[in-house]
CSV table of C-alpha atoms and ligand atoms in Angstrom, one decimal:
chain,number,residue,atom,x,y,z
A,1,UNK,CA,0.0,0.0,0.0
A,2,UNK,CA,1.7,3.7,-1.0
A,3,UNK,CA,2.2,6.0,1.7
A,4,UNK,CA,0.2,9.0,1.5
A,5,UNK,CA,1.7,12.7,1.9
A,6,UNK,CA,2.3,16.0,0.4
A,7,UNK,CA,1.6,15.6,-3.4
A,8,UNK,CA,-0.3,12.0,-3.4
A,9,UNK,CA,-3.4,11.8,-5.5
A,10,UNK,CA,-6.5,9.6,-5.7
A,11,UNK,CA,-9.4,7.7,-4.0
A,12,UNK,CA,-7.4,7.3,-1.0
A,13,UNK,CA,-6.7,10.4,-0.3
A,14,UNK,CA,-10.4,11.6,-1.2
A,15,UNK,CA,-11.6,9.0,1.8
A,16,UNK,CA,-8.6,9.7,3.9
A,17,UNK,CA,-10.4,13.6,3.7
A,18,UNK,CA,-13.6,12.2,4.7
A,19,UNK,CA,-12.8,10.7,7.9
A,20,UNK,CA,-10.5,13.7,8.7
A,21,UNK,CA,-13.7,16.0,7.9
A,22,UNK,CA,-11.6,17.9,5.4
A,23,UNK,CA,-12.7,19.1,2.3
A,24,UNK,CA,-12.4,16.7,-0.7
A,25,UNK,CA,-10.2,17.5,-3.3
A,26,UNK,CA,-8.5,13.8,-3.6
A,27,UNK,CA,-5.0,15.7,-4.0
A,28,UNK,CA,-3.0,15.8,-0.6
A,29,UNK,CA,-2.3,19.6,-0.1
A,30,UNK,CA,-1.2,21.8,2.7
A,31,UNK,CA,-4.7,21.6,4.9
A,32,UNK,CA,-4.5,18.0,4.6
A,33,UNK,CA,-0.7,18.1,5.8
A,34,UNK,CA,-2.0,20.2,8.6
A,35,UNK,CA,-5.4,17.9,9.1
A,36,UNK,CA,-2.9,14.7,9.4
A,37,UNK,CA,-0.4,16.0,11.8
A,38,UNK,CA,-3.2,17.1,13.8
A,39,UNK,CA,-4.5,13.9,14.1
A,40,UNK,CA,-0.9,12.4,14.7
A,41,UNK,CA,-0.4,14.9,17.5
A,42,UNK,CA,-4.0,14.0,19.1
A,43,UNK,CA,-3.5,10.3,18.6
A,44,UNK,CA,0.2,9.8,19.9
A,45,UNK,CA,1.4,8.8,16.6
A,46,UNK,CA,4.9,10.3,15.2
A,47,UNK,CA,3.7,13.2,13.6
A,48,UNK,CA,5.3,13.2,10.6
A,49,UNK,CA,2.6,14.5,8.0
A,50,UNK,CA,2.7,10.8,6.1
A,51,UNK,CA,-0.3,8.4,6.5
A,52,UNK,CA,0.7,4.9,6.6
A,53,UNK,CA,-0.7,1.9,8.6
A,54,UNK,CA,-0.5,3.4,11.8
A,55,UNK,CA,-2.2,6.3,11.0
A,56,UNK,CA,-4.6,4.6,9.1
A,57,UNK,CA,-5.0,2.2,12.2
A,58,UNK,CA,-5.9,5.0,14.6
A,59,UNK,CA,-8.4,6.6,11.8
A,60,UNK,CA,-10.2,3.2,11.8
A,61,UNK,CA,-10.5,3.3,15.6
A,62,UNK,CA,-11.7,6.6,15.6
A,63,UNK,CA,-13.9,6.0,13.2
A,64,UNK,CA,-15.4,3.0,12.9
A,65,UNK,CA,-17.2,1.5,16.4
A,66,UNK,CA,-17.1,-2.7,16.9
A,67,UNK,CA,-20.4,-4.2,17.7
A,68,UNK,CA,-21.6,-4.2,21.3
A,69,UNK,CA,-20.8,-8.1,21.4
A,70,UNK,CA,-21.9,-10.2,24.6
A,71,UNK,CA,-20.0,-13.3,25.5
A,72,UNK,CA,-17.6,-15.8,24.1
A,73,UNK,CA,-20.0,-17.3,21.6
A,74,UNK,CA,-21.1,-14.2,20.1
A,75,UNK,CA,-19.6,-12.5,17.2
A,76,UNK,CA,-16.7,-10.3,18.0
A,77,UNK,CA,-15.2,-7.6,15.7
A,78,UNK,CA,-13.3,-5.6,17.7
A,79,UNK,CA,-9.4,-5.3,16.0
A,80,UNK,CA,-8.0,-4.1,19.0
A,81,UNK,CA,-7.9,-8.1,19.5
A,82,UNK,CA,-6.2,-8.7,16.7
A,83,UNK,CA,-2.5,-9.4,16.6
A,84,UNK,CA,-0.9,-5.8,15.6
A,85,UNK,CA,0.7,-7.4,12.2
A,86,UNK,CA,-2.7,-8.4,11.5
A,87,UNK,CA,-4.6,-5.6,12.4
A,88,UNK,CA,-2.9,-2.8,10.9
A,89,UNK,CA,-2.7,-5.3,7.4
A,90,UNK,CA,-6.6,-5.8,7.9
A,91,UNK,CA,-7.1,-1.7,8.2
A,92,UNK,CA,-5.3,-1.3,5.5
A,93,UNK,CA,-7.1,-3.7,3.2
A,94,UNK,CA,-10.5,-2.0,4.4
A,95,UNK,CA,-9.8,1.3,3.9
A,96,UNK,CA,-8.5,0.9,0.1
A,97,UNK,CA,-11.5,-1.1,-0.3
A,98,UNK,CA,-13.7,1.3,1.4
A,99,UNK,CA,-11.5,4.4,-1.1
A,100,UNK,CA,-12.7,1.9,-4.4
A,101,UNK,CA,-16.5,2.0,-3.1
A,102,UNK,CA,-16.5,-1.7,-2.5
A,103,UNK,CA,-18.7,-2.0,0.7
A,104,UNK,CA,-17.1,-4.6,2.7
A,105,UNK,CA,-16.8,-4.1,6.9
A,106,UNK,CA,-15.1,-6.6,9.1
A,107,UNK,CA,-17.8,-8.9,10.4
A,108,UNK,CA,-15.9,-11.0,12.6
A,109,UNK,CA,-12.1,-10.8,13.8
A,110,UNK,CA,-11.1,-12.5,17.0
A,111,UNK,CA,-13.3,-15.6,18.0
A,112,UNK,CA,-13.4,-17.6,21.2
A,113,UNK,CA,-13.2,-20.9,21.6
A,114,UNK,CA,-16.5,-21.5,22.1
A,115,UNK,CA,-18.0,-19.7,19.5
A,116,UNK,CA,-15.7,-21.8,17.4
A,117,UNK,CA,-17.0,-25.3,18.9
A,118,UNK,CA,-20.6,-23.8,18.2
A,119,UNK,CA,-20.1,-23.1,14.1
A,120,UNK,CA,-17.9,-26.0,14.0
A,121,UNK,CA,-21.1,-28.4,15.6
A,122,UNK,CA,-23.6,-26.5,12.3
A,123,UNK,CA,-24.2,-29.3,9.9
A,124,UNK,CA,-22.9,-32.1,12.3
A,125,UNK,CA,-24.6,-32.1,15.2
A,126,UNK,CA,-26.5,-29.0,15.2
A,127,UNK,CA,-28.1,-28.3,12.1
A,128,UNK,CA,-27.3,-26.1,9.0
A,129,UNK,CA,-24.9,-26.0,6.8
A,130,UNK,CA,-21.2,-27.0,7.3
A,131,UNK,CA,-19.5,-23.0,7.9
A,132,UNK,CA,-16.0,-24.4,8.8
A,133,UNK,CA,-13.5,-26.8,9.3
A,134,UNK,CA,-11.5,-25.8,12.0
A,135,UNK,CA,-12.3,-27.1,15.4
A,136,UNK,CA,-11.6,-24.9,18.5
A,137,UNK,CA,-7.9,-23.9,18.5
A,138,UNK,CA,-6.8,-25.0,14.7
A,139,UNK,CA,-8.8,-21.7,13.8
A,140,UNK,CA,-6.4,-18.4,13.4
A,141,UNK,CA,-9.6,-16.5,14.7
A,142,UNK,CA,-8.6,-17.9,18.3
A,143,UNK,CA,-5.2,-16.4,18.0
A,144,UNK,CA,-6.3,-13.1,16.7
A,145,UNK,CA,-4.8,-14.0,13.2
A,146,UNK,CA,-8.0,-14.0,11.2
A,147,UNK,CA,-10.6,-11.9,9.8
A,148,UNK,CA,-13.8,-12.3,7.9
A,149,UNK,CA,-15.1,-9.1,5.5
A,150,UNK,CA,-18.7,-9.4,4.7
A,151,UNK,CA,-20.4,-6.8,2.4
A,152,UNK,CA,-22.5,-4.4,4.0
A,153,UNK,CA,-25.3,-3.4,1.8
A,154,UNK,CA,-28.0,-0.7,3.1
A,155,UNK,CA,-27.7,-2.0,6.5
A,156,UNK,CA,-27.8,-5.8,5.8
A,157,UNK,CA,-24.9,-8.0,5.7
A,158,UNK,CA,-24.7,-9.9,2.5
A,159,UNK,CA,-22.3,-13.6,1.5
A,160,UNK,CA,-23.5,-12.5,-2.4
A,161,UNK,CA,-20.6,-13.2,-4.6
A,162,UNK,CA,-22.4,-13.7,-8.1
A,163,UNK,CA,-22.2,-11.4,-11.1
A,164,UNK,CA,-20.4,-8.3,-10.3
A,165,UNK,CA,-20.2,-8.9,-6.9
A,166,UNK,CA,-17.7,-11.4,-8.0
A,167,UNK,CA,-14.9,-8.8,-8.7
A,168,UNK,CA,-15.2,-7.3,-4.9
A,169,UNK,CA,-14.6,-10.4,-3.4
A,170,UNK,CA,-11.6,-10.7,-5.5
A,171,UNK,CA,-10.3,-7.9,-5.2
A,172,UNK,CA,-10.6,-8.2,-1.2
A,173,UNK,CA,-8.4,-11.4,-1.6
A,174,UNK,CA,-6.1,-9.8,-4.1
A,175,UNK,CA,-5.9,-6.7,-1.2
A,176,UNK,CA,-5.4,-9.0,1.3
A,177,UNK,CA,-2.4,-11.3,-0.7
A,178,UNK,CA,-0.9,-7.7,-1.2
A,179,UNK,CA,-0.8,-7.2,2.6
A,180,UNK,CA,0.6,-10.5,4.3
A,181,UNK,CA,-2.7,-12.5,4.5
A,182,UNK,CA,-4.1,-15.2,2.8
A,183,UNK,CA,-7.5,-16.6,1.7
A,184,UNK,CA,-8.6,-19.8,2.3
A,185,UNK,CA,-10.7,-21.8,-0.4
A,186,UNK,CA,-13.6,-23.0,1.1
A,187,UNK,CA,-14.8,-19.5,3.7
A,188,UNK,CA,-14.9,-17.1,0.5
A,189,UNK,CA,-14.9,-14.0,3.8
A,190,UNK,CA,-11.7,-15.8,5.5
A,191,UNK,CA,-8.4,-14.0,5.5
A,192,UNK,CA,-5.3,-15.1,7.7
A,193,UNK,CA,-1.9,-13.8,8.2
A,194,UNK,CA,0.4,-16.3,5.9
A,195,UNK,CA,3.5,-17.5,6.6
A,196,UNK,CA,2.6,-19.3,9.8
A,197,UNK,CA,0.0,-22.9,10.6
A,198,UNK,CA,-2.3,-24.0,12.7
A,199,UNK,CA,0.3,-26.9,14.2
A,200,UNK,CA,2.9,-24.1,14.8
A,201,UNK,CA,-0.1,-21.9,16.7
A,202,UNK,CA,-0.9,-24.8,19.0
A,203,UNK,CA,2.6,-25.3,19.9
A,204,UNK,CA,2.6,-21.6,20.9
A,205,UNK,CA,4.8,-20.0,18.4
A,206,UNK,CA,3.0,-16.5,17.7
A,207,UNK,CA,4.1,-14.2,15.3
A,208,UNK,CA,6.5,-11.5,17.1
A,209,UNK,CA,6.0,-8.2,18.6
A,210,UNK,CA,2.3,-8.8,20.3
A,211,UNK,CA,0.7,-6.0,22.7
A,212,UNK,CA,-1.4,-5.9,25.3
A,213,UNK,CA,-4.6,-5.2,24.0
A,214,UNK,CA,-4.1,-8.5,21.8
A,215,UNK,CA,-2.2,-10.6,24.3
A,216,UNK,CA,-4.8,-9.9,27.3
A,217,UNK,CA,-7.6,-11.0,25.3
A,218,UNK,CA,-5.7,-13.8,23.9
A,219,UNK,CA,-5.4,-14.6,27.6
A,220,UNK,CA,-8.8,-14.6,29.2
A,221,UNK,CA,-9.8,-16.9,26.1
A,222,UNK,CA,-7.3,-19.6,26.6
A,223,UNK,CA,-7.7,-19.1,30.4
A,224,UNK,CA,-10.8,-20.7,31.3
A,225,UNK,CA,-11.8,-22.6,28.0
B,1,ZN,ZN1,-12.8,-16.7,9.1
């Protein structure tokens, strides 16, 4: 993904004016240098005038709430439980997406493991249809790895991948490849970090340079499953 600063052009910087509540001129110019460092300042970031994941990662905070979710087997969406590698690679896949018009939001990120045991039982012993292969702990969603972008169309969520739809899903995986994570085959929303498994995961081997705000969660999940 380009940085964006003095003298950068496009749909990025058209929706990085938007969430600053800058005018919209989709050329980065001197009030947007002044808008970013602003929000660099406010936010604790190095201000620096250049927008780049971090920035981008604050923004999304800022911006954009996570559902009010209520115990482990609800749906959680919250990115602040994602691994930091992860997270700022998932913001950055949303907002170019969001800056091309494609209307996806991150339905689900991390996912306790009894969530997981509950979609894993759909189509065995519960019914429905089969929704995934993974039992409890062979899931990257337990180790805040994983995300899942659904589209958001007029307020409803929508799995539609037909016709033209076909190209956003794409391009979310092509986004995605671009960024460190991977799609898997068979959960068209699915996208983990690569470069890492599900074996090494269980044996404890995380990917580097965890916080708090991941590693806590990551905690009180493995702590009383
Ligand atoms: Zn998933």
């Amino acid at each position: 993904m380009e940085l964006l600063k003095i003298g950068s052009s496009g749909n990025l910087v058209s929706y990085l004016q938007r969430k600053l509540n800058i005018t919209e001129t989709g050329t980065f110019d001197g009030p947007t240098d002044a808008a970013v460092r602003k929000f660099q300042t406010d936010n604790q970031l190095v201000t620096d005038g250049v927008v780049g994941g971090n920035t981008w990662t604050k923004i999304y905070l800022a911006t954009e709430k996570p559902r009010a979710a209520t115990g482990r087997i609800d749906r959680h969406n919250d990115i602040l439980h994602l691994h930091p590698i992860v997270r700022v690679a998932v913001v950055k896949v949303f907002v170019q997406l969001q800056a091309e018009g494609i209307p996806f939001r991150i339905y689900e990120a991390f996912r306790f493991p009894e969530r997981q045991a509950d979609l894993y039982a759909q189509g065995r012993t519960k019914p429905g249809d089969i929704v995934t292969y993974a039992l409890p702990w062979h899931s990257y969603h337990q180790y805040g790895l994983a995300v899942d972008f659904v589209l958001l169309v007029n307020g409803d969520w929508s799995w539609d991948s037909g016709g033209a739809k076909a190209a956003w899903w794409s391009r979310m995986h092509e986004l995605g490849a671009n960024e460190g994570l991977m799609r898997l085959h068979f959960e068209i929303p699915h996208l983990q970090l690569a470069g890492t498994s599900s074996s090494a995961l269980r044996h404890g081997v995380y990917p580097p340079n965890g916080d708090k705000s991941w590693y806590d969660n990551f905690l009180s999940a493995r702590n009383t499953a």
